[in-house]
Amino acid sequence: MWVAAGLTAAAMSVVRKLRQGGSRRPAGGGPPVLLLAAFGVAIAQTIVLAALPVYARALDVAATGATWLLTAFMLASAVATPVAGRLGDLIGHRRLLVTGLALLLAGSVVAAVSTQLGSYPGVVTGRVLQGLSGGVFPCAFGLARQSVPAERLGGVVAALSAMFGVGGALGMVAAGPLVDVTGPAAPFWLIAVLAVLALAGMVRVPSPSTSASPTGRVDLPGAALLAGTLVALLLAISQGRAWGWSSPGIVALFVTAVALAAAFGLVERRVAAPLVDLRLLIGPRLLTTNVATLVVGVGMFAAVTLLPLFVQTPTALGYGFGYSPARTGLLMAPIAVCMLLAAPLTVRISSALGARAAFRAGTILAAIALGGLGLLHEHIAEVLVWCALLGLAYGLAFASLGGLVVGAVGQEQTGAATGINTILRTVGGALGSVLAAVIVTSSATAPGQPPAESGYTAAFIVAAAIALCAAAVTATRGAVTAQPGSEAVNAELGEGR
């Protein structure tokens, strides 16, 4: 409780400073603050994943109930991201970014305190509030484009894009050791501290002039229909195994998602100022990039779902290593470290060969690493090597996606375009997690029995094939077309190549 009071007081002090004219301060600390904000949201997404069994015991719920700590965040983030991206384009990305960080802080404190009290509804509520901070990602891209000098913009965009994967990987790395040593509330307190630090840093980030920003209003019917579509789709994907894929509830959710998506498309085509310009989703400028994002998200999250399950398998079954959650987190550390190191490498490759080349290089390396995990995993040293290569691969892929998106749209569409792309990563991640679990569990000899080693081999090989599909998607010429206002990014990332 003392920690909660201290963080709340610190946050209120920061908000007062923001209101007193933080926008007049120099912009020198802007990019690190934006990276910290994006990192905090990304790590919050997966911070509970490796420790879900621990939360099930601490909150006295079944394992299926504990998965809602992940699902609640995912659903709230999917709804908030496009709305925040569009609002940022209209009224200013800095304002929306600060709001997102405040929600991240509030949700973290609620989740931490509720965990200590053993309140399952309270923790789920906190995770929903944390998920609403998902709008930080598109607003960080928008603010960077408005405030970062042209010669540095390419590197900042690549680093911001890489944060989605780096934070997600580190969330899984940190959860096990934190929970083992200090208890299940510790991961939420960690995120709260990150949120306070990012809010404090926002005092030094200026509010760019909005004179050139578009005017208009938020498309509320479109927002409601998109939210309904995403909630129905992600809920069906995440709960399909628990409820049964052919159960009436899951079938109804998929039908609802299709119907709402169709209605959303009709509304967006007719309103003057749509929430999502459909040309940003399926138009020629971004179609291949968005499809590639969805596909690479499937492969990435299939891999990070499989690894903890595999290494925690008891050695008595003839495979696996019987690792604890803490040791599992340390095993996955090379993924996060190499993803972080890949960001500057992406800028160099993109400048020389183009961002699509960097993306394809990443997906090809991912296919090699995933194939290696499927075929050569008898010794822990082998797994560590493949993990490092996988981190480098997905670091290249994710870091280049930001440049591909930003370089294809005008400045006034940055928030909306990156918001859509972030949603596709989330949907791809949900699909990848489900796909991996289905392949592995189907290898069991009987219901309730542990999966066979062949199930993991098949799942890793499928993930490798998916990574190659992502490379093939961007092989077509014209995946990126430079738009007015994107020249600085194109020059830095080599988008025109």
GROMACS .gro file of C-alpha atoms in nm:
model
  497
    1MET     CA    1   0.000   0.000   0.000
    2TRP     CA    2   0.289   0.237   0.074
    3VAL     CA    3   0.425   0.165  -0.273
    4ALA     CA    4   0.087   0.241  -0.429
    5ALA     CA    5   0.062   0.571  -0.242
    6GLY     CA    6   0.415   0.671  -0.342
    7LEU     CA    7   0.361   0.591  -0.710
    8THR     CA    8   0.029   0.775  -0.713
    9ALA     CA    9   0.185   1.085  -0.556
   10ALA     CA   10   0.472   1.077  -0.803
   11ALA     CA   11   0.233   1.043  -1.095
   12MET     CA   12   0.018   1.335  -0.977
   13SER     CA   13   0.330   1.550  -0.948
   14VAL     CA   14   0.427   1.462  -1.304
   15VAL     CA   15   0.078   1.543  -1.434
   16ARG     CA   16   0.093   1.884  -1.265
   17LYS     CA   17   0.425   1.954  -1.439
   18LEU     CA   18   0.280   1.845  -1.771
   19ARG     CA   19  -0.004   2.091  -1.726
   20GLN     CA   20   0.236   2.368  -1.630
   21GLY     CA   21   0.398   2.380  -1.969
   22GLY     CA   22   0.620   2.080  -2.020
   23SER     CA   23   0.576   2.143  -2.392
   24ARG     CA   24   0.818   2.435  -2.370
   25ARG     CA   25   1.105   2.215  -2.261
   26PRO     CA   26   1.371   2.097  -2.500
   27ALA     CA   27   1.312   1.784  -2.708
   28GLY     CA   28   1.648   1.622  -2.648
   29GLY     CA   29   1.509   1.345  -2.428
   30GLY     CA   30   1.215   1.273  -2.657
   31PRO     CA   31   1.321   0.950  -2.834
   32PRO     CA   32   1.438   0.766  -2.516
   33VAL     CA   33   1.111   0.857  -2.344
   34LEU     CA   34   0.906   0.732  -2.639
   35LEU     CA   35   1.104   0.407  -2.637
   36LEU     CA   36   1.049   0.367  -2.263
   37ALA     CA   37   0.675   0.428  -2.302
   38ALA     CA   38   0.648   0.171  -2.583
   39PHE     CA   39   0.862  -0.076  -2.388
   40GLY     CA   40   0.640  -0.045  -2.080
   41VAL     CA   41   0.326  -0.126  -2.276
   42ALA     CA   42   0.490  -0.412  -2.465
   43ILE     CA   43   0.627  -0.580  -2.153
   44ALA     CA   44   0.287  -0.547  -1.984
   45GLN     CA   45   0.129  -0.758  -2.256
   46THR     CA   46   0.327  -1.074  -2.177
   47ILE     CA   47   0.439  -1.018  -1.817
   48VAL     CA   48   0.192  -1.277  -1.685
   49LEU     CA   49   0.241  -1.543  -1.954
   50ALA     CA   50   0.520  -1.751  -1.800
   51ALA     CA   51   0.361  -1.735  -1.454
   52LEU     CA   52  -0.007  -1.809  -1.529
   53PRO     CA   53  -0.006  -2.126  -1.312
   54VAL     CA   54   0.126  -1.917  -1.021
   55TYR     CA   55  -0.153  -1.661  -1.064
   56ALA     CA   56  -0.410  -1.940  -1.080
   57ARG     CA   57  -0.297  -2.062  -0.739
   58ALA     CA   58  -0.261  -1.715  -0.586
   59LEU     CA   59  -0.608  -1.606  -0.701
   60ASP     CA   60  -0.773  -1.947  -0.639
   61VAL     CA   61  -0.903  -1.990  -0.995
   62ALA     CA   62  -0.876  -2.263  -1.256
   63ALA     CA   63  -0.607  -2.252  -1.522
   64THR     CA   64  -0.864  -2.137  -1.778
   65GLY     CA   65  -0.957  -1.850  -1.548
   66ALA     CA   66  -0.596  -1.743  -1.520
   67THR     CA   67  -0.570  -1.709  -1.899
   68TRP     CA   68  -0.809  -1.415  -1.872
   69LEU     CA   69  -0.519  -1.215  -1.729
   70LEU     CA   70  -0.373  -1.235  -2.080
   71THR     CA   71  -0.700  -1.220  -2.273
   72ALA     CA   72  -0.829  -0.912  -2.088
   73PHE     CA   73  -0.520  -0.712  -2.179
   74MET     CA   74  -0.531  -0.829  -2.540
   75LEU     CA   75  -0.898  -0.738  -2.588
   76ALA     CA   76  -0.867  -0.394  -2.428
   77SER     CA   77  -0.553  -0.316  -2.626
   78ALA     CA   78  -0.710  -0.420  -2.955
   79VAL     CA   79  -1.003  -0.184  -2.893
   80ALA     CA   80  -0.797   0.112  -2.768
   81THR     CA   81  -0.517   0.107  -3.025
   82PRO     CA   82  -0.703   0.221  -3.339
   83VAL     CA   83  -0.914   0.473  -3.148
   84ALA     CA   84  -0.607   0.627  -2.985
   85GLY     CA   85  -0.422   0.633  -3.316
   86ARG     CA   86  -0.703   0.825  -3.485
   87LEU     CA   87  -0.755   1.058  -3.188
   88GLY     CA   88  -0.382   1.129  -3.184
   89ASP     CA   89  -0.396   1.230  -3.550
   90LEU     CA   90  -0.684   1.466  -3.468
   91ILE     CA   91  -0.603   1.625  -3.132
   92GLY     CA   92  -0.235   1.552  -3.073
   93HIS     CA   93  -0.033   1.238  -3.010
   94ARG     CA   94   0.136   1.368  -2.696
   95ARG     CA   95  -0.194   1.413  -2.512
   96LEU     CA   96  -0.308   1.061  -2.597
   97LEU     CA   97   0.031   0.915  -2.508
   98VAL     CA   98   0.021   1.072  -2.161
   99THR     CA   99  -0.333   0.940  -2.114
  100GLY     CA  100  -0.219   0.592  -2.214
  101LEU     CA  101   0.069   0.597  -1.966
  102ALA     CA  102  -0.167   0.713  -1.690
  103LEU     CA  103  -0.394   0.417  -1.767
  104LEU     CA  104  -0.093   0.185  -1.761
  105LEU     CA  105   0.003   0.315  -1.417
  106ALA     CA  106  -0.350   0.294  -1.279
  107GLY     CA  107  -0.402  -0.057  -1.413
  108SER     CA  108  -0.068  -0.175  -1.275
  109VAL     CA  109  -0.143  -0.045  -0.926
  110VAL     CA  110  -0.494  -0.197  -0.931
  111ALA     CA  111  -0.358  -0.533  -1.049
  112ALA     CA  112  -0.075  -0.537  -0.795
  113VAL     CA  113  -0.292  -0.446  -0.497
  114SER     CA  114  -0.563  -0.690  -0.607
  115THR     CA  115  -0.305  -0.967  -0.639
  116GLN     CA  116  -0.188  -0.903  -0.284
  117LEU     CA  117  -0.550  -0.914  -0.168
  118GLY     CA  118  -0.626  -1.228  -0.369
  119SER     CA  119  -0.899  -1.056  -0.571
  120TYR     CA  120  -0.937  -1.216  -0.912
  121PRO     CA  121  -1.193  -0.960  -1.044
  122GLY     CA  122  -0.963  -0.681  -0.931
  123VAL     CA  123  -0.663  -0.823  -1.119
  124VAL     CA  124  -0.870  -0.868  -1.436
  125THR     CA  125  -0.990  -0.508  -1.403
  126GLY     CA  126  -0.630  -0.391  -1.367
  127ARG     CA  127  -0.532  -0.585  -1.676
  128VAL     CA  128  -0.813  -0.420  -1.874
  129LEU     CA  129  -0.685  -0.076  -1.767
  130GLN     CA  130  -0.333  -0.178  -1.865
  131GLY     CA  131  -0.460  -0.296  -2.202
  132LEU     CA  132  -0.620   0.042  -2.271
  133SER     CA  133  -0.266   0.181  -2.282
  134GLY     CA  134  -0.214   0.003  -2.615
  135GLY     CA  135  -0.273   0.335  -2.789
  136VAL     CA  136   0.073   0.442  -2.672
  137PHE     CA  137   0.227   0.262  -2.973
  138PRO     CA  138   0.064   0.453  -3.260
  139CYS     CA  139   0.090   0.780  -3.069
  140ALA     CA  140   0.462   0.724  -3.009
  141PHE     CA  141   0.513   0.681  -3.384
  142GLY     CA  142   0.308   0.991  -3.456
  143LEU     CA  143   0.491   1.203  -3.199
  144ALA     CA  144   0.829   1.082  -3.323
  145ARG     CA  145   0.744   1.178  -3.676
  146GLN     CA  146   0.646   1.527  -3.564
  147SER     CA  147   0.933   1.599  -3.326
  148VAL     CA  148   1.241   1.393  -3.420
  149PRO     CA  149   1.490   1.548  -3.668
  150ALA     CA  150   1.485   1.392  -4.014
  151GLU     CA  151   1.837   1.252  -3.986
  152ARG     CA  152   1.743   1.055  -3.672
  153LEU     CA  153   1.386   0.957  -3.759
  154GLY     CA  154   1.468   0.630  -3.932
  155GLY     CA  155   1.655   0.492  -3.632
  156VAL     CA  156   1.385   0.600  -3.389
  157VAL     CA  157   1.110   0.443  -3.600
  158ALA     CA  158   1.304   0.116  -3.622
  159ALA     CA  159   1.368   0.111  -3.247
  160LEU     CA  160   1.003   0.188  -3.166
  161SER     CA  161   0.888  -0.092  -3.392
  162ALA     CA  162   1.137  -0.332  -3.235
  163MET     CA  163   1.004  -0.249  -2.887
  164PHE     CA  164   0.687  -0.448  -2.959
  165GLY     CA  165   0.889  -0.767  -2.982
  166VAL     CA  166   1.163  -0.677  -2.733
  167GLY     CA  167   0.917  -0.583  -2.460
  168GLY     CA  168   0.704  -0.888  -2.527
  169ALA     CA  169   1.004  -1.119  -2.503
  170LEU     CA  170   1.143  -0.951  -2.191
  171GLY     CA  171   0.799  -0.975  -2.028
  172MET     CA  172   0.825  -1.351  -2.046
  173VAL     CA  173   1.188  -1.342  -1.932
  174ALA     CA  174   1.120  -1.125  -1.626
  175ALA     CA  175   0.798  -1.285  -1.505
  176GLY     CA  176   0.941  -1.614  -1.381
  177PRO     CA  177   1.232  -1.478  -1.171
  178LEU     CA  178   1.023  -1.191  -1.031
  179VAL     CA  179   0.738  -1.417  -0.925
  180ASP     CA  180   0.970  -1.682  -0.781
  181VAL     CA  181   1.171  -1.434  -0.574
  182THR     CA  182   0.927  -1.160  -0.472
  183GLY     CA  183   0.575  -1.291  -0.534
  184PRO     CA  184   0.306  -1.260  -0.804
  185ALA     CA  185   0.239  -0.889  -0.744
  186ALA     CA  186   0.597  -0.791  -0.834
  187PRO     CA  187   0.555  -0.787  -1.215
  188PHE     CA  188   0.272  -0.536  -1.185
  189TRP     CA  189   0.477  -0.310  -0.957
  190LEU     CA  190   0.759  -0.325  -1.213
  191ILE     CA  191   0.527  -0.198  -1.485
  192ALA     CA  192   0.397   0.074  -1.253
  193VAL     CA  193   0.752   0.198  -1.201
  194LEU     CA  194   0.813   0.200  -1.577
  195ALA     CA  195   0.492   0.400  -1.626
  196VAL     CA  196   0.596   0.660  -1.368
  197LEU     CA  197   0.940   0.695  -1.527
  198ALA     CA  198   0.786   0.740  -1.872
  199LEU     CA  199   0.537   0.998  -1.740
  200ALA     CA  200   0.822   1.186  -1.575
  201GLY     CA  201   1.013   1.182  -1.901
  202MET     CA  202   0.716   1.320  -2.091
  203VAL     CA  203   0.772   1.650  -1.910
  204ARG     CA  204   1.068   1.700  -2.145
  205VAL     CA  205   0.887   1.597  -2.462
  206PRO     CA  206   0.739   1.896  -2.648
  207SER     CA  207   0.392   1.922  -2.797
  208PRO     CA  208   0.456   1.979  -3.168
  209SER     CA  209   0.258   2.243  -3.349
  210THR     CA  210  -0.078   2.103  -3.457
  211SER     CA  211  -0.146   2.372  -3.716
  212ALA     CA  212  -0.109   2.122  -3.997
  213SER     CA  213  -0.311   1.852  -3.825
  214PRO     CA  214  -0.640   1.746  -3.981
  215THR     CA  215  -0.966   1.855  -3.830
  216GLY     CA  216  -1.271   1.637  -3.782
  217ARG     CA  217  -1.449   1.425  -3.531
  218VAL     CA  218  -1.408   1.070  -3.408
  219ASP     CA  219  -1.613   0.817  -3.601
  220LEU     CA  220  -1.805   0.672  -3.304
  221PRO     CA  221  -2.014   0.418  -3.501
  222GLY     CA  222  -1.697   0.294  -3.669
  223ALA     CA  223  -1.518   0.273  -3.334
  224ALA     CA  224  -1.803   0.071  -3.182
  225LEU     CA  225  -1.818  -0.170  -3.477
  226LEU     CA  226  -1.440  -0.217  -3.486
  227ALA     CA  227  -1.430  -0.276  -3.112
  228GLY     CA  228  -1.707  -0.534  -3.140
  229THR     CA  229  -1.532  -0.708  -3.428
  230LEU     CA  230  -1.200  -0.732  -3.248
  231VAL     CA  231  -1.350  -0.842  -2.917
  232ALA     CA  232  -1.556  -1.116  -3.082
  233LEU     CA  233  -1.265  -1.238  -3.296
  234LEU     CA  234  -0.996  -1.236  -3.026
  235LEU     CA  235  -1.230  -1.382  -2.766
  236ALA     CA  236  -1.313  -1.670  -3.000
  237ILE     CA  237  -0.945  -1.730  -3.079
  238SER     CA  238  -0.825  -1.712  -2.720
  239GLN     CA  239  -1.104  -1.922  -2.568
  240GLY     CA  240  -1.156  -2.172  -2.850
  241ARG     CA  241  -0.963  -2.451  -2.681
  242ALA     CA  242  -1.126  -2.395  -2.343
  243TRP     CA  243  -1.484  -2.374  -2.472
  244GLY     CA  244  -1.448  -2.613  -2.766
  245TRP     CA  245  -1.403  -2.496  -3.124
  246SER     CA  246  -1.742  -2.632  -3.230
  247SER     CA  247  -1.928  -2.506  -2.923
  248PRO     CA  248  -2.224  -2.272  -2.982
  249GLY     CA  249  -2.047  -1.987  -2.803
  250ILE     CA  250  -1.736  -1.998  -3.021
  251VAL     CA  251  -1.934  -2.039  -3.343
  252ALA     CA  252  -2.154  -1.745  -3.245
  253LEU     CA  253  -1.847  -1.530  -3.175
  254PHE     CA  254  -1.695  -1.602  -3.517
  255VAL     CA  255  -2.026  -1.532  -3.692
  256THR     CA  256  -2.060  -1.209  -3.494
  257ALA     CA  257  -1.707  -1.104  -3.586
  258VAL     CA  258  -1.776  -1.154  -3.957
  259ALA     CA  259  -2.107  -0.968  -3.942
  260LEU     CA  260  -1.960  -0.674  -3.748
  261ALA     CA  261  -1.659  -0.658  -3.979
  262ALA     CA  262  -1.891  -0.635  -4.281
  263ALA     CA  263  -2.093  -0.360  -4.113
  264PHE     CA  264  -1.772  -0.178  -4.022
  265GLY     CA  265  -1.658  -0.185  -4.383
  266LEU     CA  266  -1.989  -0.039  -4.503
  267VAL     CA  267  -1.983   0.240  -4.244
  268GLU     CA  268  -1.621   0.336  -4.312
  269ARG     CA  269  -1.688   0.365  -4.685
  270ARG     CA  270  -1.970   0.612  -4.627
  271VAL     CA  271  -1.859   0.843  -4.344
  272ALA     CA  272  -1.670   1.162  -4.428
  273ALA     CA  273  -1.398   1.109  -4.167
  274PRO     CA  274  -1.365   0.731  -4.107
  275LEU     CA  275  -1.194   0.588  -3.802
  276VAL     CA  276  -0.993   0.365  -4.034
  277ASP     CA  277  -0.932   0.462  -4.393
  278LEU     CA  278  -0.977   0.123  -4.557
  279ARG     CA  279  -0.706   0.215  -4.805
  280LEU     CA  280  -0.463   0.189  -4.512
  281LEU     CA  281  -0.578  -0.167  -4.450
  282ILE     CA  282  -0.636  -0.319  -4.793
  283GLY     CA  283  -0.517  -0.046  -5.029
  284PRO     CA  284  -0.215  -0.106  -5.255
  285ARG     CA  285   0.018   0.109  -5.042
  286LEU     CA  286   0.002  -0.110  -4.733
  287LEU     CA  287  -0.175  -0.434  -4.823
  288THR     CA  288   0.139  -0.648  -4.853
  289THR     CA  289   0.293  -0.491  -4.543
  290ASN     CA  290  -0.022  -0.552  -4.337
  291VAL     CA  291  -0.053  -0.912  -4.457
  292ALA     CA  292   0.315  -0.971  -4.380
  293THR     CA  293   0.263  -0.822  -4.033
  294LEU     CA  294  -0.023  -1.062  -3.961
  295VAL     CA  295   0.175  -1.361  -4.085
  296VAL     CA  296   0.498  -1.277  -3.901
  297GLY     CA  297   0.295  -1.221  -3.583
  298VAL     CA  298   0.157  -1.573  -3.614
  299GLY     CA  299   0.504  -1.722  -3.647
  300MET     CA  300   0.659  -1.513  -3.370
  301PHE     CA  301   0.402  -1.584  -3.102
  302ALA     CA  302   0.377  -1.950  -3.199
  303ALA     CA  303   0.748  -1.972  -3.120
  304VAL     CA  304   0.736  -1.789  -2.787
  305THR     CA  305   0.434  -1.997  -2.683
  306LEU     CA  306   0.610  -2.323  -2.766
  307LEU     CA  307   0.945  -2.254  -2.598
  308PRO     CA  308   0.825  -2.227  -2.233
  309LEU     CA  309   0.606  -2.535  -2.275
  310PHE     CA  310   0.890  -2.736  -2.425
  311VAL     CA  311   1.166  -2.649  -2.178
  312GLN     CA  312   0.935  -2.696  -1.876
  313THR     CA  313   0.839  -3.048  -1.988
  314PRO     CA  314   0.962  -3.303  -1.728
  315THR     CA  315   1.267  -3.494  -1.848
  316ALA     CA  316   1.093  -3.818  -1.747
  317LEU     CA  317   0.894  -3.793  -2.071
  318GLY     CA  318   1.213  -3.835  -2.273
  319TYR     CA  319   1.242  -3.477  -2.392
  320GLY     CA  320   1.236  -3.127  -2.246
  321PHE     CA  321   1.446  -2.999  -1.957
  322GLY     CA  322   1.211  -2.974  -1.658
  323TYR     CA  323   1.286  -2.604  -1.610
  324SER     CA  324   1.114  -2.381  -1.355
  325PRO     CA  325   0.945  -2.057  -1.468
  326ALA     CA  326   1.250  -1.861  -1.347
  327ARG     CA  327   1.499  -2.071  -1.545
  328THR     CA  328   1.267  -2.058  -1.845
  329GLY     CA  329   1.278  -1.680  -1.835
  330LEU     CA  330   1.657  -1.680  -1.829
  331LEU     CA  331   1.665  -1.925  -2.119
  332MET     CA  332   1.459  -1.683  -2.330
  333ALA     CA  333   1.680  -1.385  -2.245
  334PRO     CA  334   1.887  -1.425  -2.565
  335ILE     CA  335   1.570  -1.363  -2.768
  336ALA     CA  336   1.510  -1.026  -2.603
  337VAL     CA  337   1.876  -0.920  -2.608
  338CYS     CA  338   1.924  -1.005  -2.976
  339MET     CA  339   1.598  -0.835  -3.071
  340LEU     CA  340   1.728  -0.518  -2.909
  341LEU     CA  341   2.062  -0.545  -3.088
  342ALA     CA  342   1.884  -0.593  -3.420
  343ALA     CA  343   1.732  -0.242  -3.423
  344PRO     CA  344   2.048  -0.051  -3.530
  345LEU     CA  345   2.137  -0.335  -3.769
  346THR     CA  346   1.797  -0.292  -3.934
  347VAL     CA  347   1.866   0.074  -4.007
  348ARG     CA  348   2.195  -0.013  -4.177
  349ILE     CA  349   2.044  -0.288  -4.390
  350SER     CA  350   1.743  -0.074  -4.477
  351SER     CA  351   1.960   0.220  -4.580
  352ALA     CA  352   2.165   0.000  -4.809
  353LEU     CA  353   1.907  -0.242  -4.950
  354GLY     CA  354   1.564  -0.118  -4.846
  355ALA     CA  355   1.335  -0.200  -4.553
  356ARG     CA  356   1.171  -0.487  -4.738
  357ALA     CA  357   1.513  -0.652  -4.769
  358ALA     CA  358   1.567  -0.620  -4.393
  359PHE     CA  359   1.223  -0.768  -4.330
  360ARG     CA  360   1.283  -1.062  -4.563
  361ALA     CA  361   1.626  -1.126  -4.408
  362GLY     CA  362   1.461  -1.143  -4.067
  363THR     CA  363   1.191  -1.385  -4.175
  364ILE     CA  364   1.440  -1.614  -4.351
  365LEU     CA  365   1.658  -1.623  -4.038
  366ALA     CA  366   1.346  -1.695  -3.834
  367ALA     CA  367   1.265  -1.991  -4.057
  368ILE     CA  368   1.618  -2.128  -4.003
  369ALA     CA  369   1.598  -2.080  -3.625
  370LEU     CA  370   1.252  -2.234  -3.596
  371GLY     CA  371   1.351  -2.527  -3.816
  372GLY     CA  372   1.656  -2.576  -3.594
  373LEU     CA  373   1.441  -2.574  -3.281
  374GLY     CA  374   1.216  -2.835  -3.435
  375LEU     CA  375   1.495  -3.071  -3.542
  376LEU     CA  376   1.788  -3.002  -3.306
  377HIS     CA  377   1.680  -2.948  -2.945
  378GLU     CA  378   1.836  -3.232  -2.749
  379HIS     CA  379   2.091  -3.014  -2.567
  380ILE     CA  380   2.027  -2.681  -2.396
  381ALA     CA  381   2.321  -2.523  -2.580
  382GLU     CA  382   2.144  -2.590  -2.909
  383VAL     CA  383   1.827  -2.427  -2.782
  384LEU     CA  384   2.021  -2.121  -2.667
  385VAL     CA  385   2.181  -2.078  -3.010
  386TRP     CA  386   1.845  -2.103  -3.185
  387CYS     CA  387   1.691  -1.858  -2.936
  388ALA     CA  388   1.963  -1.602  -3.009
  389LEU     CA  389   1.916  -1.641  -3.384
  390LEU     CA  390   1.538  -1.618  -3.342
  391GLY     CA  391   1.575  -1.293  -3.148
  392LEU     CA  392   1.796  -1.144  -3.419
  393ALA     CA  393   1.552  -1.261  -3.686
  394TYR     CA  394   1.239  -1.117  -3.534
  395GLY     CA  395   1.426  -0.806  -3.429
  396LEU     CA  396   1.503  -0.739  -3.795
  397ALA     CA  397   1.146  -0.817  -3.900
  398PHE     CA  398   0.966  -0.609  -3.637
  399ALA     CA  399   1.208  -0.316  -3.655
  400SER     CA  400   1.162  -0.284  -4.031
  401LEU     CA  401   0.781  -0.294  -4.012
  402GLY     CA  402   0.763   0.052  -3.856
  403GLY     CA  403   0.960   0.203  -4.142
  404LEU     CA  404   0.750   0.019  -4.401
  405VAL     CA  405   0.429   0.160  -4.256
  406VAL     CA  406   0.546   0.513  -4.177
  407GLY     CA  407   0.721   0.546  -4.512
  408ALA     CA  408   0.402   0.459  -4.701
  409VAL     CA  409   0.164   0.723  -4.557
  410GLY     CA  410   0.151   1.095  -4.504
  411GLN     CA  411   0.221   1.246  -4.162
  412GLU     CA  412  -0.149   1.306  -4.092
  413GLN     CA  413  -0.218   0.929  -4.122
  414THR     CA  414   0.072   0.803  -3.909
  415GLY     CA  415  -0.133   0.726  -3.599
  416ALA     CA  416  -0.410   0.548  -3.787
  417ALA     CA  417  -0.174   0.343  -4.007
  418THR     CA  418   0.053   0.231  -3.722
  419GLY     CA  419  -0.252   0.160  -3.507
  420ILE     CA  420  -0.389  -0.078  -3.770
  421ASN     CA  421  -0.050  -0.244  -3.805
  422THR     CA  422  -0.023  -0.290  -3.428
  423ILE     CA  423  -0.367  -0.454  -3.419
  424LEU     CA  424  -0.260  -0.697  -3.689
  425ARG     CA  425   0.042  -0.795  -3.479
  426THR     CA  426  -0.193  -0.860  -3.187
  427VAL     CA  427  -0.434  -1.067  -3.394
  428GLY     CA  428  -0.143  -1.257  -3.547
  429GLY     CA  429  -0.004  -1.323  -3.202
  430ALA     CA  430  -0.336  -1.462  -3.081
  431LEU     CA  431  -0.362  -1.687  -3.387
  432GLY     CA  432  -0.002  -1.805  -3.345
  433SER     CA  433  -0.049  -1.898  -2.980
  434VAL     CA  434  -0.363  -2.096  -3.058
  435LEU     CA  435  -0.207  -2.268  -3.360
  436ALA     CA  436   0.097  -2.378  -3.161
  437ALA     CA  437  -0.115  -2.513  -2.877
  438VAL     CA  438  -0.346  -2.704  -3.113
  439ILE     CA  439  -0.057  -2.873  -3.297
  440VAL     CA  440   0.120  -2.973  -2.975
  441THR     CA  441  -0.186  -3.102  -2.788
  442SER     CA  442  -0.305  -3.302  -3.090
  443SER     CA  443   0.009  -3.516  -3.059
  444ALA     CA  444  -0.104  -3.662  -2.724
  445THR     CA  445  -0.188  -4.030  -2.740
  446ALA     CA  446  -0.506  -3.980  -2.537
  447PRO     CA  447  -0.704  -3.690  -2.384
  448GLY     CA  448  -0.533  -3.562  -2.071
  449GLN     CA  449  -0.201  -3.723  -2.162
  450PRO     CA  450   0.114  -3.512  -2.216
  451PRO     CA  451   0.200  -3.427  -2.576
  452ALA     CA  452   0.459  -3.623  -2.769
  453GLU     CA  453   0.792  -3.474  -2.875
  454SER     CA  454   0.675  -3.502  -3.234
  455GLY     CA  455   0.406  -3.243  -3.158
  456TYR     CA  456   0.669  -2.983  -3.074
  457THR     CA  457   0.876  -3.078  -3.378
  458ALA     CA  458   0.575  -3.035  -3.605
  459ALA     CA  459   0.473  -2.705  -3.443
  460PHE     CA  460   0.821  -2.553  -3.481
  461ILE     CA  461   0.840  -2.667  -3.844
  462VAL     CA  462   0.499  -2.514  -3.916
  463ALA     CA  463   0.612  -2.188  -3.755
  464ALA     CA  464   0.922  -2.196  -3.980
  465ALA     CA  465   0.702  -2.238  -4.287
  466ILE     CA  466   0.488  -1.944  -4.173
  467ALA     CA  467   0.800  -1.729  -4.143
  468LEU     CA  468   0.891  -1.813  -4.502
  469CYS     CA  469   0.538  -1.716  -4.609
  470ALA     CA  470   0.592  -1.373  -4.453
  471ALA     CA  471   0.907  -1.332  -4.663
  472ALA     CA  472   0.721  -1.432  -4.977
  473VAL     CA  473   0.442  -1.181  -4.913
  474THR     CA  474   0.680  -0.884  -4.937
  475ALA     CA  475   0.867  -1.021  -5.238
  476THR     CA  476   0.632  -0.839  -5.476
  477ARG     CA  477   0.747  -0.505  -5.604
  478GLY     CA  478   0.551  -0.203  -5.492
  479ALA     CA  479   0.488  -0.312  -5.135
  480VAL     CA  480   0.574   0.041  -5.030
  481THR     CA  481   0.499   0.359  -5.218
  482ALA     CA  482   0.637   0.686  -5.088
  483GLN     CA  483   0.375   0.940  -4.992
  484PRO     CA  484   0.400   1.315  -4.936
  485GLY     CA  485   0.556   1.384  -4.599
  486SER     CA  486   0.738   1.052  -4.581
  487GLU     CA  487   1.055   1.148  -4.767
  488ALA     CA  488   1.266   1.174  -4.451
  489VAL     CA  489   1.176   0.824  -4.344
  490ASN     CA  490   1.228   0.687  -4.693
  491ALA     CA  491   1.569   0.849  -4.718
  492GLU     CA  492   1.675   0.701  -4.385
  493LEU     CA  493   1.531   0.353  -4.434
  494GLY     CA  494   1.579   0.317  -4.808
  495GLU     CA  495   1.207   0.259  -4.869
  496GLY     CA  496   1.222   0.337  -5.236
  497ARG     CA  497   1.455   0.050  -5.312
   0.00000   0.00000   0.00000
